[in-house]
CSV table of C-alpha atoms and ligand atoms in Angstrom, one decimal:
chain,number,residue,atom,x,y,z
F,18,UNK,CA,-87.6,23.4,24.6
F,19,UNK,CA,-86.2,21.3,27.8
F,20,UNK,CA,-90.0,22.2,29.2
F,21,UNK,CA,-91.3,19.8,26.2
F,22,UNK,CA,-88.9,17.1,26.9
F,23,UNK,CA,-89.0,17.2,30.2
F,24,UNK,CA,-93.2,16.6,30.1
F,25,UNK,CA,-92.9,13.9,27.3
F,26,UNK,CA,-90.2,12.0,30.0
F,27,UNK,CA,-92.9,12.4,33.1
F,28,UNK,CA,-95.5,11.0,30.6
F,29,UNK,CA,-92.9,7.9,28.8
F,30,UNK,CA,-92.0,7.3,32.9
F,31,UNK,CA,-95.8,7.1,34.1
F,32,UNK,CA,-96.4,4.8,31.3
F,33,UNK,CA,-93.2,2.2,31.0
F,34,UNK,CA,-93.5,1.5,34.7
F,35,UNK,CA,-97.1,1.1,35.0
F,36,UNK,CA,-97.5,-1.3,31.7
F,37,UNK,CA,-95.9,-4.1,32.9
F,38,UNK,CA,-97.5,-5.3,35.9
F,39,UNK,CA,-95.9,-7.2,39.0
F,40,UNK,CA,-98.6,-9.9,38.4
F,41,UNK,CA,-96.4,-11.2,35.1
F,42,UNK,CA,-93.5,-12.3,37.0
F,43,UNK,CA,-92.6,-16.1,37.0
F,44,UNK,CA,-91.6,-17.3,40.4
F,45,UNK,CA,-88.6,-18.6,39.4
F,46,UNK,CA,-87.1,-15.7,37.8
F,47,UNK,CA,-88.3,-13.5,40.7
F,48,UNK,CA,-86.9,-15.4,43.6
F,49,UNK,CA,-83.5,-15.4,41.7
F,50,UNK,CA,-84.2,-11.5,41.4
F,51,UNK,CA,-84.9,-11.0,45.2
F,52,UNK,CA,-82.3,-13.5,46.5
F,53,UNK,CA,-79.1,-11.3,45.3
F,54,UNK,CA,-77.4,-10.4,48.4
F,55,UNK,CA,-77.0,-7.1,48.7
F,56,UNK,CA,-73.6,-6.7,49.9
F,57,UNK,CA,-71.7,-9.1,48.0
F,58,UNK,CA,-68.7,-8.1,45.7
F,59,UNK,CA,-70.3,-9.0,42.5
F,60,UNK,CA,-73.8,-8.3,43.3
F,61,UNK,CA,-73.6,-5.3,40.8
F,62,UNK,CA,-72.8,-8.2,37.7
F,63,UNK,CA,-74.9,-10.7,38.8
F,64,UNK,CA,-78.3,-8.8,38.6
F,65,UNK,CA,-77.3,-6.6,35.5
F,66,UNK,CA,-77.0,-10.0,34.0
F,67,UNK,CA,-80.3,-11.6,35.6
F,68,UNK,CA,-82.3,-8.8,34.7
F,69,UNK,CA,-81.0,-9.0,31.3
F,70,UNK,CA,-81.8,-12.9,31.3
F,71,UNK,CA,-85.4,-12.3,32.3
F,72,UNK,CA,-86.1,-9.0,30.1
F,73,UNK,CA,-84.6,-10.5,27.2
F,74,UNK,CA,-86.8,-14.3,28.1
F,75,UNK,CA,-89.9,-11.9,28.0
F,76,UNK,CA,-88.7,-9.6,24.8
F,77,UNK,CA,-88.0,-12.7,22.9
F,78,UNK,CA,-91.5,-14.6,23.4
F,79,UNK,CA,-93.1,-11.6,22.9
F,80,UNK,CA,-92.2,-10.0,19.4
F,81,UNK,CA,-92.3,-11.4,16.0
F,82,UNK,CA,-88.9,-11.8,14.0
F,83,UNK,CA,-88.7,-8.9,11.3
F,84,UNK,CA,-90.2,-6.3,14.1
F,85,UNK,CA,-87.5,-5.6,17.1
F,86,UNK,CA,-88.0,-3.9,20.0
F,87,UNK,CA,-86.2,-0.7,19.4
F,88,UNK,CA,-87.3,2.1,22.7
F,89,UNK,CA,-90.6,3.4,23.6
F,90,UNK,CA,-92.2,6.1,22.6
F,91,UNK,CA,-93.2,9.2,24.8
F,92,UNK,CA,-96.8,8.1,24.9
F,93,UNK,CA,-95.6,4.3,26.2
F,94,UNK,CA,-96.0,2.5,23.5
F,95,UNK,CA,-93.2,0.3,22.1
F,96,UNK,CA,-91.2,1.7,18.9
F,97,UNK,CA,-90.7,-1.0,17.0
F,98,UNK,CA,-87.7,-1.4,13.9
F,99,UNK,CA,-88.5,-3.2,10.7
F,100,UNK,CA,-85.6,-4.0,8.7
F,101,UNK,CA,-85.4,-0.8,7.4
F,102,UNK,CA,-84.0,0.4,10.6
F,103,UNK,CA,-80.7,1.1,11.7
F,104,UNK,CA,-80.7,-0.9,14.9
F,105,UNK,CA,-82.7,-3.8,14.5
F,106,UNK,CA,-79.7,-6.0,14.4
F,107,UNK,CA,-79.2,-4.7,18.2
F,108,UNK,CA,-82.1,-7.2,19.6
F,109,UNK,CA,-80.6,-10.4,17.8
F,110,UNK,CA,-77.4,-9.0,18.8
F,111,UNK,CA,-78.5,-9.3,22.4
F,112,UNK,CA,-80.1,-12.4,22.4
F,113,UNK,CA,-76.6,-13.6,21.0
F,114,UNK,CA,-75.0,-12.8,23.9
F,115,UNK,CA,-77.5,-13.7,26.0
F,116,UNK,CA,-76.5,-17.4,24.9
F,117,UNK,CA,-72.8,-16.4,25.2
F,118,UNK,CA,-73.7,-15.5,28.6
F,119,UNK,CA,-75.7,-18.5,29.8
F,120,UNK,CA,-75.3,-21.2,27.6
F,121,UNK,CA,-78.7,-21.7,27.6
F,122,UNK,CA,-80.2,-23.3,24.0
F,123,UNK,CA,-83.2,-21.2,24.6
F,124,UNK,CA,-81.5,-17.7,23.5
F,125,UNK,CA,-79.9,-19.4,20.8
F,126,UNK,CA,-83.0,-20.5,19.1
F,127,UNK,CA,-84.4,-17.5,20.0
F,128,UNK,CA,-81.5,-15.8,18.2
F,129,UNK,CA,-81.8,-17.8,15.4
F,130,UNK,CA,-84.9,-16.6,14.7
F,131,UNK,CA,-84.7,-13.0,15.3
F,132,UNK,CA,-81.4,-13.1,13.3
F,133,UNK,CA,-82.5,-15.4,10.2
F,134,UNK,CA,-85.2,-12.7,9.6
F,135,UNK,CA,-83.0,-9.8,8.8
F,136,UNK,CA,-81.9,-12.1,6.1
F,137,UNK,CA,-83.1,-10.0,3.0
F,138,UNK,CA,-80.5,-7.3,4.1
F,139,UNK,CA,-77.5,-8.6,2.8
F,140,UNK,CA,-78.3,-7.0,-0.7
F,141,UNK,CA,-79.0,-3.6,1.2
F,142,UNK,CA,-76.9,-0.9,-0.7
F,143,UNK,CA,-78.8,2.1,0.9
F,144,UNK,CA,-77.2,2.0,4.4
F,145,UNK,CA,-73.7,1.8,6.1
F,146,UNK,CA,-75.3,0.4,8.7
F,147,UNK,CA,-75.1,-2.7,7.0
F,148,UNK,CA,-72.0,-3.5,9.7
F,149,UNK,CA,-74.6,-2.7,12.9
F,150,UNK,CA,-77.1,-4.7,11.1
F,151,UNK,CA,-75.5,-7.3,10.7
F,152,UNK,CA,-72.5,-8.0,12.4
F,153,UNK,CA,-74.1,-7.8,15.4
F,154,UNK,CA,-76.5,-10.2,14.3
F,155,UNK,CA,-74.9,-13.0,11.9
F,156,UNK,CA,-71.8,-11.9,13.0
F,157,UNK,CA,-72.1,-12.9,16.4
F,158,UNK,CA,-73.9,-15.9,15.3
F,159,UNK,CA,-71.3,-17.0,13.2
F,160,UNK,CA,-68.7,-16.5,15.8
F,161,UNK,CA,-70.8,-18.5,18.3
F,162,UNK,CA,-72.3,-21.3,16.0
F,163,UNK,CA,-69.7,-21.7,13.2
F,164,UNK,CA,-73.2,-22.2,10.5
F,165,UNK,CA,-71.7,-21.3,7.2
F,166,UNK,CA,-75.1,-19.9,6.3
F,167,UNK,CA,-73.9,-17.3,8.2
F,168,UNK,CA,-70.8,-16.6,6.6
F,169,UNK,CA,-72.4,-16.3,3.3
F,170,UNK,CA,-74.6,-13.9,4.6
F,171,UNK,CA,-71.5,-11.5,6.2
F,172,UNK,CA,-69.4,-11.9,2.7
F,173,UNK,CA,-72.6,-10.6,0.9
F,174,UNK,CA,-72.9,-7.9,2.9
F,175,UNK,CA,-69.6,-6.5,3.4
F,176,UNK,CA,-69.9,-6.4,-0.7
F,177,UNK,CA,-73.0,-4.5,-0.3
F,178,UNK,CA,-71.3,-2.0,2.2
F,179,UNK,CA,-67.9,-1.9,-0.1
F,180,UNK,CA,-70.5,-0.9,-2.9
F,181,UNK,CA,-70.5,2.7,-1.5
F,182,UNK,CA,-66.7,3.6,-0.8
F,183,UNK,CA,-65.5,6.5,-3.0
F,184,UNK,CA,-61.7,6.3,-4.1
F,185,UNK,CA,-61.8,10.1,-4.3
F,186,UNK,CA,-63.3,10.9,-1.0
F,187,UNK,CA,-61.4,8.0,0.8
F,188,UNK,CA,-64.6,7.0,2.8
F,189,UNK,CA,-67.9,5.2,2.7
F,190,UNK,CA,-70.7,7.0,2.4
F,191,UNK,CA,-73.0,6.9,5.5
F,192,UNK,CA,-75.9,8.8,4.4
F,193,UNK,CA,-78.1,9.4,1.2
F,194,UNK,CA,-80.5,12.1,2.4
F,195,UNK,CA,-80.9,14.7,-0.5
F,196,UNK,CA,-79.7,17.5,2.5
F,197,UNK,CA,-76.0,16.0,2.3
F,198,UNK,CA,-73.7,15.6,-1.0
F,199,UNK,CA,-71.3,13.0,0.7
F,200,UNK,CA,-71.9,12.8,4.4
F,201,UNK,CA,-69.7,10.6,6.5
F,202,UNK,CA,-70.4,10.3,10.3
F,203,UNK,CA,-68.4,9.0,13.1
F,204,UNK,CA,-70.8,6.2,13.9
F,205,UNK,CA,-69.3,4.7,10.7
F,206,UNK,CA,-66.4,4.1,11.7
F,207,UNK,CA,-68.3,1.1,13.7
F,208,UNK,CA,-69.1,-0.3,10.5
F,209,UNK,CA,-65.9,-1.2,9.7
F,210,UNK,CA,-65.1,-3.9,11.9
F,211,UNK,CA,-67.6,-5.9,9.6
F,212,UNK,CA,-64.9,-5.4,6.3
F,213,UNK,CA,-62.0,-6.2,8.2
F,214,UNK,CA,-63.7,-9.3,9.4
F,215,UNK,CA,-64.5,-9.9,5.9
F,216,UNK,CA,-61.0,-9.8,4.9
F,217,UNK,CA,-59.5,-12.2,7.1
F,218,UNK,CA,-61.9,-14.4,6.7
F,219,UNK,CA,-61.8,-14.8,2.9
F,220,UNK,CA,-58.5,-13.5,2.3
F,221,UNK,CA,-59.8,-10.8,0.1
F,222,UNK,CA,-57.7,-7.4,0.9
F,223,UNK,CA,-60.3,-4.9,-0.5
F,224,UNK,CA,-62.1,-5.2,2.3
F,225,UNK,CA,-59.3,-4.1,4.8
F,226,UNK,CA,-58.4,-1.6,2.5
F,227,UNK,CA,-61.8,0.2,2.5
F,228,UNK,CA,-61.8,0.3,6.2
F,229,UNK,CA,-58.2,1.5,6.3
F,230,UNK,CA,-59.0,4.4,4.2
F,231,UNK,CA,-61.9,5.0,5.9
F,232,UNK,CA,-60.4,5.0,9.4
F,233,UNK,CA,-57.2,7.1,8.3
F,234,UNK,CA,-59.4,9.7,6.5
F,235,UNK,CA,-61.7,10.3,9.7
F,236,UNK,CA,-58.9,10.3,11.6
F,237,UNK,CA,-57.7,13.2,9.6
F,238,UNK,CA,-60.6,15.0,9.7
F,239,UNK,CA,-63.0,14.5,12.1
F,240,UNK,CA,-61.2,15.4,15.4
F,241,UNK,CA,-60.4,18.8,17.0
F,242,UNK,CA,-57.6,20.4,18.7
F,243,UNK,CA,-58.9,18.6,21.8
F,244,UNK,CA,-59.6,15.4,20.7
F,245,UNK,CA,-63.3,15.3,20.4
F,246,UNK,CA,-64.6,14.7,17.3
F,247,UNK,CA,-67.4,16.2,15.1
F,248,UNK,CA,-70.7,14.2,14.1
F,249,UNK,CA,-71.0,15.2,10.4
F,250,UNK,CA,-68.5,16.3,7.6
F,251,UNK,CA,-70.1,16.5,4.4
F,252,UNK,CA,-67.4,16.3,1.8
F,253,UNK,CA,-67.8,17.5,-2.1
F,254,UNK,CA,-67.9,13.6,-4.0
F,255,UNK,CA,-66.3,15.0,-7.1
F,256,UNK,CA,-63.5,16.7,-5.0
F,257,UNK,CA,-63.1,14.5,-2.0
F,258,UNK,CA,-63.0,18.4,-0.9
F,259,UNK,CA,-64.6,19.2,3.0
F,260,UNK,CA,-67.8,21.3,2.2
F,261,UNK,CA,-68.8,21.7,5.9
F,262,UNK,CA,-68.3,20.1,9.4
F,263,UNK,CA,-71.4,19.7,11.5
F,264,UNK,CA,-73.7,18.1,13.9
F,265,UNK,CA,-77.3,16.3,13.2
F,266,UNK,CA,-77.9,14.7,16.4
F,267,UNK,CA,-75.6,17.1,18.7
F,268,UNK,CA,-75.8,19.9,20.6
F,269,UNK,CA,-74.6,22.4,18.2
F,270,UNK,CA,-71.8,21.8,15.2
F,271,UNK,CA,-68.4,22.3,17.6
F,272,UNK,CA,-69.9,20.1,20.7
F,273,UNK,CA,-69.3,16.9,21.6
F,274,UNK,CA,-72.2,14.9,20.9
F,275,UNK,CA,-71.7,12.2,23.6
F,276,UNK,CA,-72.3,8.8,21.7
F,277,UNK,CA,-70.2,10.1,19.2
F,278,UNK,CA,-67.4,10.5,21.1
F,279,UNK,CA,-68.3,7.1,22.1
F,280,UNK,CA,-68.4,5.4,18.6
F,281,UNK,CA,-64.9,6.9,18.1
F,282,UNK,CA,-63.6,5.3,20.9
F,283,UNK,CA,-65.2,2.1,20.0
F,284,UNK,CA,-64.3,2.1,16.1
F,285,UNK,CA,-60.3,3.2,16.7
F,286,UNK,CA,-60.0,0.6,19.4
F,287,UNK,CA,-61.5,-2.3,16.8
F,288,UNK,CA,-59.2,-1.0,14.1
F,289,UNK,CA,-56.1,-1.2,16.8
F,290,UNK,CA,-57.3,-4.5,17.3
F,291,UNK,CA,-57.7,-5.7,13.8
F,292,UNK,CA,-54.6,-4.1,12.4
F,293,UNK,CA,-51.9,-3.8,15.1
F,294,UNK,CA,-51.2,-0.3,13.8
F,295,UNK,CA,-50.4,1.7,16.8
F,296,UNK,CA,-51.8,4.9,15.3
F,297,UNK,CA,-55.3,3.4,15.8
F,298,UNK,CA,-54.3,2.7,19.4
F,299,UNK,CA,-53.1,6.2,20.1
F,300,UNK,CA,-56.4,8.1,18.4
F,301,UNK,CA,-58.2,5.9,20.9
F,302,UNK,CA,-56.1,6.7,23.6
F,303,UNK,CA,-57.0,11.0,23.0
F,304,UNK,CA,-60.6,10.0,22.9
F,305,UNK,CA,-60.5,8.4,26.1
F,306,UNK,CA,-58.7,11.2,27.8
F,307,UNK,CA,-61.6,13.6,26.3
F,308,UNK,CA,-63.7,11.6,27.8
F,309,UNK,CA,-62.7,10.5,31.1
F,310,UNK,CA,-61.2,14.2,31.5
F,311,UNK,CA,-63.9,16.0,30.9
F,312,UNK,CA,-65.0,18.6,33.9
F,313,UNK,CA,-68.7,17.7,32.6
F,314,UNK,CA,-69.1,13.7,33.0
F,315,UNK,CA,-70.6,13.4,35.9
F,316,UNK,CA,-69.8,11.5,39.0
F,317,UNK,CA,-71.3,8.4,38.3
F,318,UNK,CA,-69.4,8.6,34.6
F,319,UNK,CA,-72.6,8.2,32.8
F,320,UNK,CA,-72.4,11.0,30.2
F,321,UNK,CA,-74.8,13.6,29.4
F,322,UNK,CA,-76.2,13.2,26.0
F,323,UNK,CA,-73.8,16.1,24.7
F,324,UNK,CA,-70.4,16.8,26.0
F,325,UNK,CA,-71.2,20.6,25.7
F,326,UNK,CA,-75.1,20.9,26.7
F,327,UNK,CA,-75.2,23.9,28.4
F,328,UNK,CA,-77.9,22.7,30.4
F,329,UNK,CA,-75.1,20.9,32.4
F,330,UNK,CA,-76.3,19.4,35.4
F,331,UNK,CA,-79.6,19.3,34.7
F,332,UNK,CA,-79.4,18.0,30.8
F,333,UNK,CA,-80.4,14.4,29.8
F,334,UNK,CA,-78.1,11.8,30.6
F,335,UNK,CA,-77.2,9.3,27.2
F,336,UNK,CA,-77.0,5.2,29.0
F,337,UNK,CA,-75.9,4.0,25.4
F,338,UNK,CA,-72.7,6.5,25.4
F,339,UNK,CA,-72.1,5.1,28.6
F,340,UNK,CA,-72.8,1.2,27.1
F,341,UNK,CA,-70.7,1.8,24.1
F,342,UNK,CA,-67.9,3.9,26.3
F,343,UNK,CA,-67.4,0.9,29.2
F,344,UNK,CA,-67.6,-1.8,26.5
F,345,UNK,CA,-64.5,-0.1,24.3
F,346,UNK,CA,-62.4,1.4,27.1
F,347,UNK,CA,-62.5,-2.4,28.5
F,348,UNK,CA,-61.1,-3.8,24.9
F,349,UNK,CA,-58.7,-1.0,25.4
F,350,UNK,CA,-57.6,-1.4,28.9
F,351,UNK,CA,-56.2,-5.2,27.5
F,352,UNK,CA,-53.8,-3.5,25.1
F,353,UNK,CA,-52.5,-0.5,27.1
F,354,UNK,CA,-53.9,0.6,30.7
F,355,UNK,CA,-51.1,2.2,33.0
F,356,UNK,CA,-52.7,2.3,36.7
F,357,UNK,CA,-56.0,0.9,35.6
F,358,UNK,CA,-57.4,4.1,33.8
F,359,UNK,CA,-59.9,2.6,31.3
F,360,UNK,CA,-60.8,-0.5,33.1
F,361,UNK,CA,-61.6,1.1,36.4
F,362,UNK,CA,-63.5,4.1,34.8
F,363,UNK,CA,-65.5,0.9,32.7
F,364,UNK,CA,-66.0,-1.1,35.8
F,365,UNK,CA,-67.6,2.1,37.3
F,366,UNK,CA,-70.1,2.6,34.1
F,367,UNK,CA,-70.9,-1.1,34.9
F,368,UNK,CA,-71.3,-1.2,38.1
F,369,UNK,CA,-73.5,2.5,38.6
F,370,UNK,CA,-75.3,1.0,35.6
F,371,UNK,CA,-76.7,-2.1,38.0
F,372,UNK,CA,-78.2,1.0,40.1
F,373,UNK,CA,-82.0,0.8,40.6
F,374,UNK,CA,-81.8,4.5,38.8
F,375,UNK,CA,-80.1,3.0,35.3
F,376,UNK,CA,-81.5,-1.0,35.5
F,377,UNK,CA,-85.0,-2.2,34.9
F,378,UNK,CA,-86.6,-3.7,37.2
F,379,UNK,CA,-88.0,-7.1,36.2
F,380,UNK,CA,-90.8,-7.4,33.7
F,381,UNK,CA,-90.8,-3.3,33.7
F,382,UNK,CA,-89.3,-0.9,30.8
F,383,UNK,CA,-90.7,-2.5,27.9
F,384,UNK,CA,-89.1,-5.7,28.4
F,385,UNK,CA,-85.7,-3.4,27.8
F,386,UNK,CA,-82.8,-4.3,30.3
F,387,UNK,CA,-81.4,-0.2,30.7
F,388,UNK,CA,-83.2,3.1,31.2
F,389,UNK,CA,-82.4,6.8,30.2
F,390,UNK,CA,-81.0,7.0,26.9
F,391,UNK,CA,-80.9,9.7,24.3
F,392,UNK,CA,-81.5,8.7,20.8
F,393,UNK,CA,-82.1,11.9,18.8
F,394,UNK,CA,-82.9,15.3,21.1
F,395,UNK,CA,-82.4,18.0,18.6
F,396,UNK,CA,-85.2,16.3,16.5
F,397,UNK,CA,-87.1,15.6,19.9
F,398,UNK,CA,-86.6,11.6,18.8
F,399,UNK,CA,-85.9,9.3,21.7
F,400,UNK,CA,-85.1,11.7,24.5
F,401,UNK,CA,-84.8,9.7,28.2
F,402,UNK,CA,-85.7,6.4,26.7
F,403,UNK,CA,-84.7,2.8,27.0
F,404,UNK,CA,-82.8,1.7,23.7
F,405,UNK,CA,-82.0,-1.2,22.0
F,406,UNK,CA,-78.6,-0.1,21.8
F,407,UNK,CA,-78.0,0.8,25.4
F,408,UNK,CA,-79.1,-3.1,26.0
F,409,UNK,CA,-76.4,-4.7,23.1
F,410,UNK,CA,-73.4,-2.7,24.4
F,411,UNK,CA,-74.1,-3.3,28.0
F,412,UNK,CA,-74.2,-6.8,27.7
F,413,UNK,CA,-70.8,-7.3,25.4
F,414,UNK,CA,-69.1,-5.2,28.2
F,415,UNK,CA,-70.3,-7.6,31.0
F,416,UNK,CA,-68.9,-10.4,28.8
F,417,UNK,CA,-65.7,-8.3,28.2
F,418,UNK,CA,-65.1,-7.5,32.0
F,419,UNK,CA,-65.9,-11.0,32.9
F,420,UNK,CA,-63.4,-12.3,30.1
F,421,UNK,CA,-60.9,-10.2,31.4
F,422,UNK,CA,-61.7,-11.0,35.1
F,423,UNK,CA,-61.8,-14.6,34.7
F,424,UNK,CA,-65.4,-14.8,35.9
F,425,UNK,CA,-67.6,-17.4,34.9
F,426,UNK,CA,-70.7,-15.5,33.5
F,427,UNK,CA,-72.7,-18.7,33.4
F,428,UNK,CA,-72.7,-19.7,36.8
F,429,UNK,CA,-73.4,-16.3,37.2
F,430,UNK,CA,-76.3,-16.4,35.4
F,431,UNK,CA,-77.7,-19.4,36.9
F,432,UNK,CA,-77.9,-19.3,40.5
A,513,LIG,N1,-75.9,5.8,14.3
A,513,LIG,C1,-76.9,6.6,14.8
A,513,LIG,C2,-76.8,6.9,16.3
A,513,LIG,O1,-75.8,6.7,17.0
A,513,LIG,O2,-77.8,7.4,16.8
């Protein structure tokens, strides 16, 4: 099976670095490239966040709102996400915080655009992704631009996404493929931060209420005895009963499928944040133990894809685990970090990320900022791929470590 992959990666590696030529470089952007010195402190940060500048200045001028750059296939060509994909709010997302980052009006129109086009998904009722759709979209719009368009858009669809909580199961339902009767996965618990924005925001308690339930009923069953969670649990809808705990994009049904681990760490964080309850704070406290104690992350703290891949240390390495991982442990490390845990381990995702291995070089990787993730390997989807993902998280984690290191991103950016 790794044979396969492993051909498919040579092929997607021959074709995403010889696509985008040298010749397409401006000058500008190039000399600003070349001229980071090498052995200053912040080197790392400033060309993660130049690279992303000029990728995301290319990506932007080069697709058509309502398709998004979403990874590239084996053969080299771009995978693209209409809005019926999960993750096409991930590209708007970044080009939102590729404005937070420079200040520069160019993103923001840019963003406006790619953003304005997911519009029709408000009224989506088939997905809880409605939160990654569109809270990293309109969300981070709104919180940057105040339009009360936006706002609109976020109360319709946190309705939407209310619109398939069950009282009797105590969670939202995250799939509605006929192979499941009530599937919930732990990427949903991302979804929430969506509803609980919802609720402040319009003083309506339902919202915080679904999420609650949500969070306090995967807390109850999706974690093991050592703190790492499973993908799946399919529960019975007329019961709330658990028919069967499993994996679909994992190694096998008791591993650790790494970006799950990751969303965990993410959503309990966001719910410590949102509700002050410190049994949020503690759940995400076990999942970064897991995670930073685990004898299989490697050195450079980049994850492989699963926790429990027994091709350990030769198995695919997951860059949007990583992403996801360094932007929650740093939200964590400003509520509770005795001797530095979660923001050093962060800081190290960040700064091994900035190595030639993990960071595109200009104009190269499909326009995408990060290399080497793992979108879906046991259905051979996405396997040692840039993703759009990978990009979104990477960039809100250099805006939280420059938040919490009082560094100015923008001047950053610029010179
Ligand atoms: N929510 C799907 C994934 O993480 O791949």
């Amino acid at each position: 099976m790794y044979i396969k992959f492993f051909l498919l990666s040579l092929i997607l590696l021959f074709f995403s670095s010889s696509a985008y030529s040298q010749k397409d470089l401006s000058p500008s952007s190039l000399k600003q490239y070349n001229s980071i010195a090498i052995n200053t402190e912040l080197n790392w940060l400033k060309k993660g966040v130049v690279v992303a500048k000029i990728q995301l200045q290319k990506a932007s001028t080069q697709y058509t709102p309502g398709h998004y750059p979403r990874s590239i296939w084996p053969d080299g060509e771009m995978r693209m996400a209409n809005l019926g994909d999960w993750t096409a709010g991930f590209f708007p997302g970044s080009l939102w915080y590729a404005y937070e980052i420079t200040q520069d009006k160019f993103f923001k129109e840019q963003a406006e655009r790619f953003t304005s086009a997911l519009n029709p998904l408000q009224f989506n009722k088939n997905t809880h992704d409605l939160g990654f759709l569109i809270f990293c979209s309109y969300g981070n719009g709104f919180r940057l631009t105040n339009n009360t368009k936006y706002k609109t858009v976020l109360l319709n669809a946190s309705e939407s996404l209310s619109s398939r909580f069950s009282e009797t199961v105590g969670c939202i339902k995250s799939w509605d493929f006929e192979r499941y009767s009530f599937p919930v996965i732990i990427d949903n618990m991302m979804n929430l931060e969506l509803l609980l924005w919802a609720s402040k925001k319009f003083d309506d308690e339902k919202y915080a209420q679904i999420a609650i339930t949500h969070a306090n009923t995967t807390l109850e069953n999706h974690f093991r005895a050592d703190n790492s969670s499973f993908h799946v649990i399919d529960y019975d809808p007329q019961t709330g009963n658990i028919m069967r705990k499993m994996t679909a994009q994992g190694y096998a049904d008791d591993s650790a499928w790494s970006r799950g681990q990751a969303w965990g760490l993410y959503g309990f964080t966001m719910m410590y944040r949102e509700t002050k309850n410190k049994v949020y704070l503690e759940q995400a406290k076990k999942i970064a133990a897991y995670i930073i104690n685990s004898p299989n992350l490697p050195t450079d703290k980049i994850p492989y894809w699963d926790f429990n891949d027994p091709f350990i240390p030769h198995g695919y390495r997951d860059v949007s685990a990583a992403t996801i991982m360094a932007s929650a442990l740093l939200e964590l490390s400003t509520f509770e970090d005795s001797n530095r845990t979660y923001f050093n381990h962060a800081e190290k995702i960040l700064k091994n990320l900035s190595d030639d291995l993990y960071l595109a070089k200009p104009y190269q990787n499909g326009f995408f900022i990060l290399k080497h993730s793992v979108g879906n390997l046991p259905n051979y989807s996405e396997i040692d791929t840039p993703i759009n993902y990978a990009d979104y998280y990477y960039l809100e984690a250099l805006i939280r470590y420059a938040n919490i290191t009082n560094i100015d991103l923008k001047k950053i950016a610029s010179n």
